[in-house]
């Protein structure tokens, strides 16, 4: 049963890591704007401009 | 049967979606309503940014900008605006009111395509802010703002950008506290589970370890997360009154000490689970109460209306100077459409002041040389020279804001705080009584445990939670209907209102739907002549008239002259045309009366255009629903030209006053408050800012929520005004819901107290009872709010 001591330490450590991660996220402003990134991710990349015609003709 | 139905194709502007006038601007087979929209499209298509139109139909907004940007070249002003500068790159944040859809985000985040000197730009959509990182060696701040203006996103640069107030720190600290409290609660629950399910003899060694661990977790929960409750309780006791935080602080303290006692003396498992759970839930309630809706900014006051810089004259040379640096004796050069930032004396020029910002009076006021012009006036007409007699911060307008009336503590006692007193009293009586009972029976151990158990179990935690939950649910209902309230406390104020004071201009009338009417007659040929003349002017009146006439062709105008503040004249097809006010007309025609734009063609007087504000629709029905329930009053800064109309709308008992100065409005509100009335003031802006701020519940009514808003408790879209009775009703329902949930909480507490007074309250009971009652209350308030919102037809 002494293994429980070790396990308790492990669980506390993991929980603390998560807490620290939350602090870091909060500090770097990840919770400041929770709306815009959701819109931003829906934007398409720009369509490639149509230069292909000219490229095929070697002048 | 013989009726033929015509389908009318109404085409709209490709850029902004407004209806097209008869004369159109065309480019790439697309039609635009004005040169501005066409210009924006041209820039976007040249830079390969037409995706802008892919995400939304007609995402643009019509705008006409005539801002002067010279001040952005001044080093001192640049330094005030810029957030950060290093090497050759600068970072600046602009507030852009025009941001309204996903296309805006797309376009403003692709600024680098327009000018490679812009490294990156990011938008915060809800705050309507764009943060731009640019190379200041290659592009000046002024050019950057010019680019934004060209694509139709003019940033609003005002005094607010310079005088920043940081309000974000408080909410961040609270979120960190919530995170810590949640972490502690989770772990304590984990270590308490063995206690709940019982430990076999083998595991006795762990019982002690878990006890100590729980105590260790209880320390930060009490002294870090719960600190604010102690501080608040101490200050309120110093002021000799009890608020809700007092019993909460007491309970947290009792829980902590009893837990410490039980763990150290091995007397039991302690109440660490209840303690951490309580602190976590309390902080959640606090966060709900603080959470405001980001798309409305309530902290914009007169500073957002004032420009950041003003042109001064020194030795005959114009120089932009930051407003804060304007000193007494400075000569200011105020052009057409610019705002007078400080009280000043007119030295030169013909001042024609639009004081609507201060008085609500829309007709411009003429001032003579040597007269004092108060801050907040807008010059219409030629440029004038002024000498400052008061610095900006002492001016008339800022005086309205910083009026000492507001510093008088209105001691807003909300329902919670008033109940807290009796609640604490009752708990103490029960606690002492049960302790006394066991003490007399000679059982000191039981006496002590009964005393602490009563205090623990009779926790007003539910009370602290039901209010924020109910009121924030109501806030979100209001929010969807275009009624934005500052915070939850204001909802309670709204429910108590018994007196309604309306401002007239912009509140009872709509500022958007001004109607242009023509007294007289114009033939269609004459209409074209007038339109041709008007087309050359940028004055709002000319624009109104031009859209009213909607001519399909124009002639060229010769000898065009625009006299600012007076009117226009020119020659079209050999006919001389005058349009403007009386002083401009040839003398033999000055026999007519009245304001507005008079039209004279070829020495023949034809009539006059006047712009009239429209009453908001449904006003009469709205006012009649208030009759007999509220005391009604109208305070207008305007002349009494609408008295008849208002008398017909309002009941006989209502008082109607005209030509009220801002200070008079303020004193009316104060007088009502001295009669112990709860005043709700509905106004549109600055000229009643003082009254709005002083009233118990000030509502700023606006047709464009991005506009400047004064210090008020709520902002309402003009279209939502008709729902006002339902809003008031729902806020009253909210208070009822809180009272019912209070009754439910009492019922739970009685069950707990039944065990507690016997001294047999086991920690498990406390640990189960608290979340159970909390969940019940949250479900009840949510369902009840939804039910009432349906009943009042707000959902």
Short mmCIF file of N, CA and C in Angstrom, two decimals, chain B residues 47-144:
data_model
loop_
_atom_site.label_atom_id
_atom_site.label_comp_id
_atom_site.label_asym_id
_atom_site.label_seq_id
_atom_site.Cartn_x
_atom_site.Cartn_y
_atom_site.Cartn_z
N UNK B 47 -5.59 45.37 -55.19
CA UNK B 47 -4.70 44.62 -54.30
C UNK B 47 -5.10 43.16 -54.18
N UNK B 48 -6.01 42.73 -55.07
CA UNK B 48 -6.37 41.33 -55.06
C UNK B 48 -7.03 40.92 -53.75
N UNK B 49 -7.87 41.80 -53.24
CA UNK B 49 -8.49 41.53 -51.94
C UNK B 49 -10.00 41.35 -52.06
N UNK B 50 -10.46 40.90 -53.23
CA UNK B 50 -11.90 40.82 -53.42
C UNK B 50 -12.55 39.68 -52.65
N UNK B 51 -11.74 38.86 -51.97
CA UNK B 51 -12.32 37.86 -51.07
C UNK B 51 -13.20 38.51 -50.03
N UNK B 52 -12.91 39.77 -49.79
CA UNK B 52 -13.70 40.56 -48.85
C UNK B 52 -15.20 40.38 -49.12
N UNK B 53 -15.55 40.29 -50.39
CA UNK B 53 -16.97 40.18 -50.75
C UNK B 53 -17.43 38.72 -50.75
N UNK B 54 -16.50 37.78 -50.53
CA UNK B 54 -16.87 36.37 -50.59
C UNK B 54 -17.53 35.90 -49.30
N UNK B 55 -17.16 36.50 -48.18
CA UNK B 55 -17.65 35.98 -46.91
C UNK B 55 -19.03 36.52 -46.54
N UNK B 56 -19.34 37.71 -46.99
CA UNK B 56 -20.65 38.29 -46.71
C UNK B 56 -21.10 39.08 -47.93
N UNK B 57 -22.42 39.17 -48.13
CA UNK B 57 -22.91 40.06 -49.19
C UNK B 57 -22.85 41.49 -48.68
N UNK B 58 -22.40 42.37 -49.53
CA UNK B 58 -22.33 43.80 -49.23
C UNK B 58 -21.78 44.09 -47.83
N UNK B 59 -20.54 43.68 -47.55
CA UNK B 59 -20.02 43.86 -46.20
C UNK B 59 -19.63 45.30 -45.86
N UNK B 60 -19.54 46.15 -46.89
CA UNK B 60 -19.01 47.49 -46.64
C UNK B 60 -19.97 48.36 -45.88
N UNK B 61 -19.46 49.49 -45.44
CA UNK B 61 -20.33 50.48 -44.82
C UNK B 61 -20.08 51.81 -45.49
N UNK B 62 -21.16 52.55 -45.68
CA UNK B 62 -21.01 53.86 -46.32
C UNK B 62 -20.30 54.79 -45.37
N UNK B 63 -19.43 55.57 -45.86
CA UNK B 63 -18.75 56.48 -44.95
C UNK B 63 -18.34 57.71 -45.74
N UNK B 64 -18.20 58.78 -45.10
CA UNK B 64 -17.52 59.90 -45.72
C UNK B 64 -16.63 60.51 -44.67
N UNK B 65 -15.38 60.51 -44.96
CA UNK B 65 -14.43 60.97 -43.97
C UNK B 65 -13.80 62.26 -44.45
N UNK B 66 -13.77 63.21 -43.57
CA UNK B 66 -13.03 64.42 -43.92
C UNK B 66 -12.13 64.78 -42.74
N UNK B 67 -11.63 63.73 -42.10
CA UNK B 67 -10.76 63.97 -40.94
C UNK B 67 -9.45 64.59 -41.39
N UNK B 68 -8.94 65.45 -40.55
CA UNK B 68 -7.62 66.00 -40.82
C UNK B 68 -6.62 65.23 -39.99
N UNK B 69 -5.54 64.84 -40.62
CA UNK B 69 -4.63 63.92 -39.94
C UNK B 69 -3.26 64.53 -39.65
N UNK B 70 -3.13 65.84 -39.82
CA UNK B 70 -1.79 66.44 -39.64
C UNK B 70 -1.22 66.11 -38.27
N UNK B 71 -2.11 66.05 -37.28
CA UNK B 71 -1.61 65.87 -35.92
C UNK B 71 -0.87 64.54 -35.74
N UNK B 72 -1.14 63.58 -36.63
CA UNK B 72 -0.49 62.27 -36.50
C UNK B 72 0.98 62.32 -36.89
N UNK B 73 1.44 63.48 -37.37
CA UNK B 73 2.86 63.61 -37.67
C UNK B 73 3.63 64.16 -36.49
N UNK B 74 2.90 64.62 -35.46
CA UNK B 74 3.58 65.19 -34.29
C UNK B 74 4.17 64.09 -33.43
N UNK B 75 5.45 64.18 -33.18
CA UNK B 75 6.14 63.13 -32.42
C UNK B 75 5.50 62.89 -31.06
N UNK B 76 5.13 63.98 -30.38
CA UNK B 76 4.60 63.81 -29.01
C UNK B 76 3.28 63.05 -29.03
N UNK B 77 2.48 63.30 -30.06
CA UNK B 77 1.19 62.62 -30.15
C UNK B 77 1.38 61.15 -30.52
N UNK B 78 2.32 60.90 -31.45
CA UNK B 78 2.60 59.52 -31.84
C UNK B 78 2.99 58.70 -30.61
N UNK B 79 3.86 59.30 -29.78
CA UNK B 79 4.33 58.56 -28.61
C UNK B 79 3.21 58.26 -27.63
N UNK B 80 2.21 59.13 -27.60
CA UNK B 80 1.09 58.86 -26.69
C UNK B 80 0.22 57.72 -27.21
N UNK B 81 0.16 57.59 -28.53
CA UNK B 81 -0.76 56.60 -29.11
C UNK B 81 -0.15 55.22 -29.20
N UNK B 82 1.16 55.16 -29.44
CA UNK B 82 1.77 53.88 -29.75
C UNK B 82 1.92 53.01 -28.51
N UNK B 83 1.61 51.72 -28.64
CA UNK B 83 1.70 50.82 -27.50
C UNK B 83 3.14 50.44 -27.22
N UNK B 84 3.89 50.24 -28.28
CA UNK B 84 5.19 49.61 -28.12
C UNK B 84 6.05 49.94 -29.32
N UNK B 85 7.32 50.18 -29.09
CA UNK B 85 8.18 50.50 -30.22
C UNK B 85 9.55 49.89 -29.99
N UNK B 86 10.07 49.23 -31.01
CA UNK B 86 11.41 48.67 -30.87
C UNK B 86 12.06 48.62 -32.23
N UNK B 87 13.27 49.15 -32.32
CA UNK B 87 13.96 49.16 -33.60
C UNK B 87 13.13 49.92 -34.62
N UNK B 88 12.79 49.25 -35.72
CA UNK B 88 12.04 49.96 -36.75
C UNK B 88 10.56 49.60 -36.71
N UNK B 89 10.14 48.78 -35.75
CA UNK B 89 8.73 48.40 -35.77
C UNK B 89 7.98 49.01 -34.59
N UNK B 90 6.73 49.35 -34.86
CA UNK B 90 5.87 49.91 -33.84
C UNK B 90 4.60 49.09 -33.78
N UNK B 91 3.97 49.07 -32.61
CA UNK B 91 2.68 48.40 -32.48
C UNK B 91 1.68 49.41 -31.98
N UNK B 92 0.53 49.46 -32.64
CA UNK B 92 -0.49 50.41 -32.23
C UNK B 92 -1.84 49.73 -32.27
N UNK B 93 -2.72 50.13 -31.36
CA UNK B 93 -4.07 49.57 -31.33
C UNK B 93 -5.07 50.68 -31.63
N UNK B 94 -5.92 50.44 -32.61
CA UNK B 94 -6.96 51.41 -32.96
C UNK B 94 -8.32 50.85 -32.59
N UNK B 95 -9.20 51.75 -32.24
CA UNK B 95 -10.61 51.38 -32.08
C UNK B 95 -11.30 51.72 -33.40
N UNK B 96 -11.88 50.71 -34.05
CA UNK B 96 -12.52 50.94 -35.35
C UNK B 96 -14.00 50.62 -35.25
N UNK B 97 -14.85 51.64 -35.16
CA UNK B 97 -16.28 51.40 -34.96
C UNK B 97 -16.92 50.62 -36.11
N UNK B 98 -16.33 50.68 -37.31
CA UNK B 98 -16.98 50.08 -38.47
C UNK B 98 -16.87 48.55 -38.50
N UNK B 99 -16.08 47.96 -37.61
CA UNK B 99 -15.93 46.51 -37.62
C UNK B 99 -17.26 45.86 -37.23
N UNK B 100 -17.81 45.02 -38.10
CA UNK B 100 -19.11 44.46 -37.78
C UNK B 100 -19.33 43.04 -38.30
N UNK B 101 -18.44 42.50 -39.13
CA UNK B 101 -18.72 41.16 -39.65
C UNK B 101 -17.41 40.45 -39.95
N UNK B 102 -17.51 39.20 -40.41
CA UNK B 102 -16.30 38.42 -40.62
C UNK B 102 -15.47 38.98 -41.78
N UNK B 103 -16.12 39.63 -42.74
CA UNK B 103 -15.36 40.24 -43.83
C UNK B 103 -14.40 41.29 -43.31
N UNK B 104 -14.87 42.03 -42.32
CA UNK B 104 -14.01 43.06 -41.74
C UNK B 104 -12.76 42.42 -41.16
N UNK B 105 -12.95 41.29 -40.46
CA UNK B 105 -11.80 40.62 -39.86
C UNK B 105 -10.84 40.21 -40.97
N UNK B 106 -11.41 39.62 -42.01
CA UNK B 106 -10.56 39.13 -43.10
C UNK B 106 -9.76 40.27 -43.71
N UNK B 107 -10.44 41.35 -44.02
CA UNK B 107 -9.76 42.44 -44.71
C UNK B 107 -8.70 43.09 -43.81
N UNK B 108 -9.08 43.37 -42.58
CA UNK B 108 -8.14 44.08 -41.71
C UNK B 108 -6.98 43.20 -41.30
N UNK B 109 -7.11 41.88 -41.43
CA UNK B 109 -5.96 41.03 -41.15
C UNK B 109 -5.11 40.80 -42.39
N UNK B 110 -5.53 41.35 -43.54
CA UNK B 110 -4.72 41.23 -44.75
C UNK B 110 -4.16 42.58 -45.19
N UNK B 111 -3.99 43.48 -44.23
CA UNK B 111 -3.48 44.80 -44.57
C UNK B 111 -2.10 44.72 -45.22
N UNK B 112 -1.35 43.69 -44.87
CA UNK B 112 0.02 43.60 -45.40
C UNK B 112 0.02 43.49 -46.91
N UNK B 113 -1.10 43.09 -47.49
CA UNK B 113 -1.15 43.01 -48.95
C UNK B 113 -1.25 44.39 -49.57
N UNK B 114 -1.82 45.31 -48.84
CA UNK B 114 -1.97 46.66 -49.37
C UNK B 114 -0.64 47.39 -49.27
N UNK B 115 0.01 47.22 -48.15
CA UNK B 115 1.30 47.89 -47.98
C UNK B 115 2.25 46.96 -47.23
N UNK B 116 3.35 46.57 -47.89
CA UNK B 116 4.27 45.60 -47.26
C UNK B 116 4.94 46.13 -45.99
N UNK B 117 4.84 47.43 -45.75
CA UNK B 117 5.45 47.96 -44.52
C UNK B 117 4.65 47.58 -43.29
N UNK B 118 3.43 47.05 -43.52
CA UNK B 118 2.64 46.56 -42.39
C UNK B 118 2.99 45.10 -42.20
N UNK B 119 3.56 44.77 -41.05
CA UNK B 119 3.98 43.39 -40.81
C UNK B 119 2.77 42.49 -40.56
N UNK B 120 1.92 42.92 -39.65
CA UNK B 120 0.78 42.08 -39.32
C UNK B 120 -0.29 42.94 -38.68
N UNK B 121 -1.51 42.44 -38.71
CA UNK B 121 -2.59 43.14 -38.03
C UNK B 121 -3.55 42.10 -37.49
N UNK B 122 -3.96 42.31 -36.27
CA UNK B 122 -4.89 41.35 -35.65
C UNK B 122 -6.08 42.09 -35.08
N UNK B 123 -7.22 41.40 -35.17
CA UNK B 123 -8.46 42.03 -34.72
C UNK B 123 -8.95 41.41 -33.44
N UNK B 124 -9.46 42.24 -32.56
CA UNK B 124 -10.28 41.74 -31.47
C UNK B 124 -11.70 42.17 -31.80
N UNK B 125 -12.48 41.20 -32.29
CA UNK B 125 -13.77 41.53 -32.89
C UNK B 125 -14.73 42.15 -31.88
N UNK B 126 -14.81 41.57 -30.70
CA UNK B 126 -15.81 42.03 -29.74
C UNK B 126 -15.49 43.42 -29.23
N UNK B 127 -14.22 43.72 -29.13
CA UNK B 127 -13.84 45.06 -28.68
C UNK B 127 -13.74 46.03 -29.83
N UNK B 128 -13.89 45.53 -31.06
CA UNK B 128 -13.75 46.34 -32.27
C UNK B 128 -12.39 47.04 -32.32
N UNK B 129 -11.38 46.27 -32.00
CA UNK B 129 -10.06 46.86 -32.03
C UNK B 129 -9.19 46.14 -33.03
N UNK B 130 -8.28 46.88 -33.65
CA UNK B 130 -7.31 46.23 -34.51
C UNK B 130 -5.92 46.64 -34.02
N UNK B 131 -5.06 45.65 -33.85
CA UNK B 131 -3.70 45.90 -33.41
C UNK B 131 -2.77 45.70 -34.60
N UNK B 132 -2.05 46.76 -34.94
CA UNK B 132 -1.23 46.72 -36.15
C UNK B 132 0.24 46.84 -35.79
N UNK B 133 1.02 45.97 -36.38
CA UNK B 133 2.46 45.99 -36.20
C UNK B 133 3.06 46.46 -37.53
N UNK B 134 3.73 47.61 -37.53
CA UNK B 134 4.20 48.16 -38.80
C UNK B 134 5.61 48.72 -38.68
N UNK B 135 6.21 48.93 -39.82
CA UNK B 135 7.56 49.47 -39.86
C UNK B 135 7.49 50.98 -39.94
N UNK B 136 7.84 51.67 -38.87
CA UNK B 136 7.62 53.12 -38.87
C UNK B 136 8.68 53.89 -39.67
N UNK B 137 9.68 53.18 -40.15
CA UNK B 137 10.64 53.87 -41.02
C UNK B 137 10.08 53.98 -42.44
N UNK B 138 9.27 53.02 -42.83
CA UNK B 138 8.76 53.00 -44.20
C UNK B 138 7.38 53.60 -44.35
N UNK B 139 6.62 53.58 -43.27
CA UNK B 139 5.26 54.11 -43.36
C UNK B 139 4.98 54.89 -42.08
N UNK B 140 4.49 56.10 -42.24
CA UNK B 140 4.24 56.91 -41.05
C UNK B 140 2.87 56.54 -40.50
N UNK B 141 2.65 56.94 -39.27
CA UNK B 141 1.37 56.65 -38.64
C UNK B 141 0.24 57.29 -39.44
N UNK B 142 0.52 58.47 -39.95
CA UNK B 142 -0.50 59.17 -40.70
C UNK B 142 -0.87 58.39 -41.97
N UNK B 143 0.14 57.86 -42.67
CA UNK B 143 -0.15 57.08 -43.88
C UNK B 143 -0.94 55.82 -43.53
N UNK B 144 -0.59 55.24 -42.39
CA UNK B 144 -1.28 54.02 -41.96
C UNK B 144 -2.77 54.30 -41.75
#
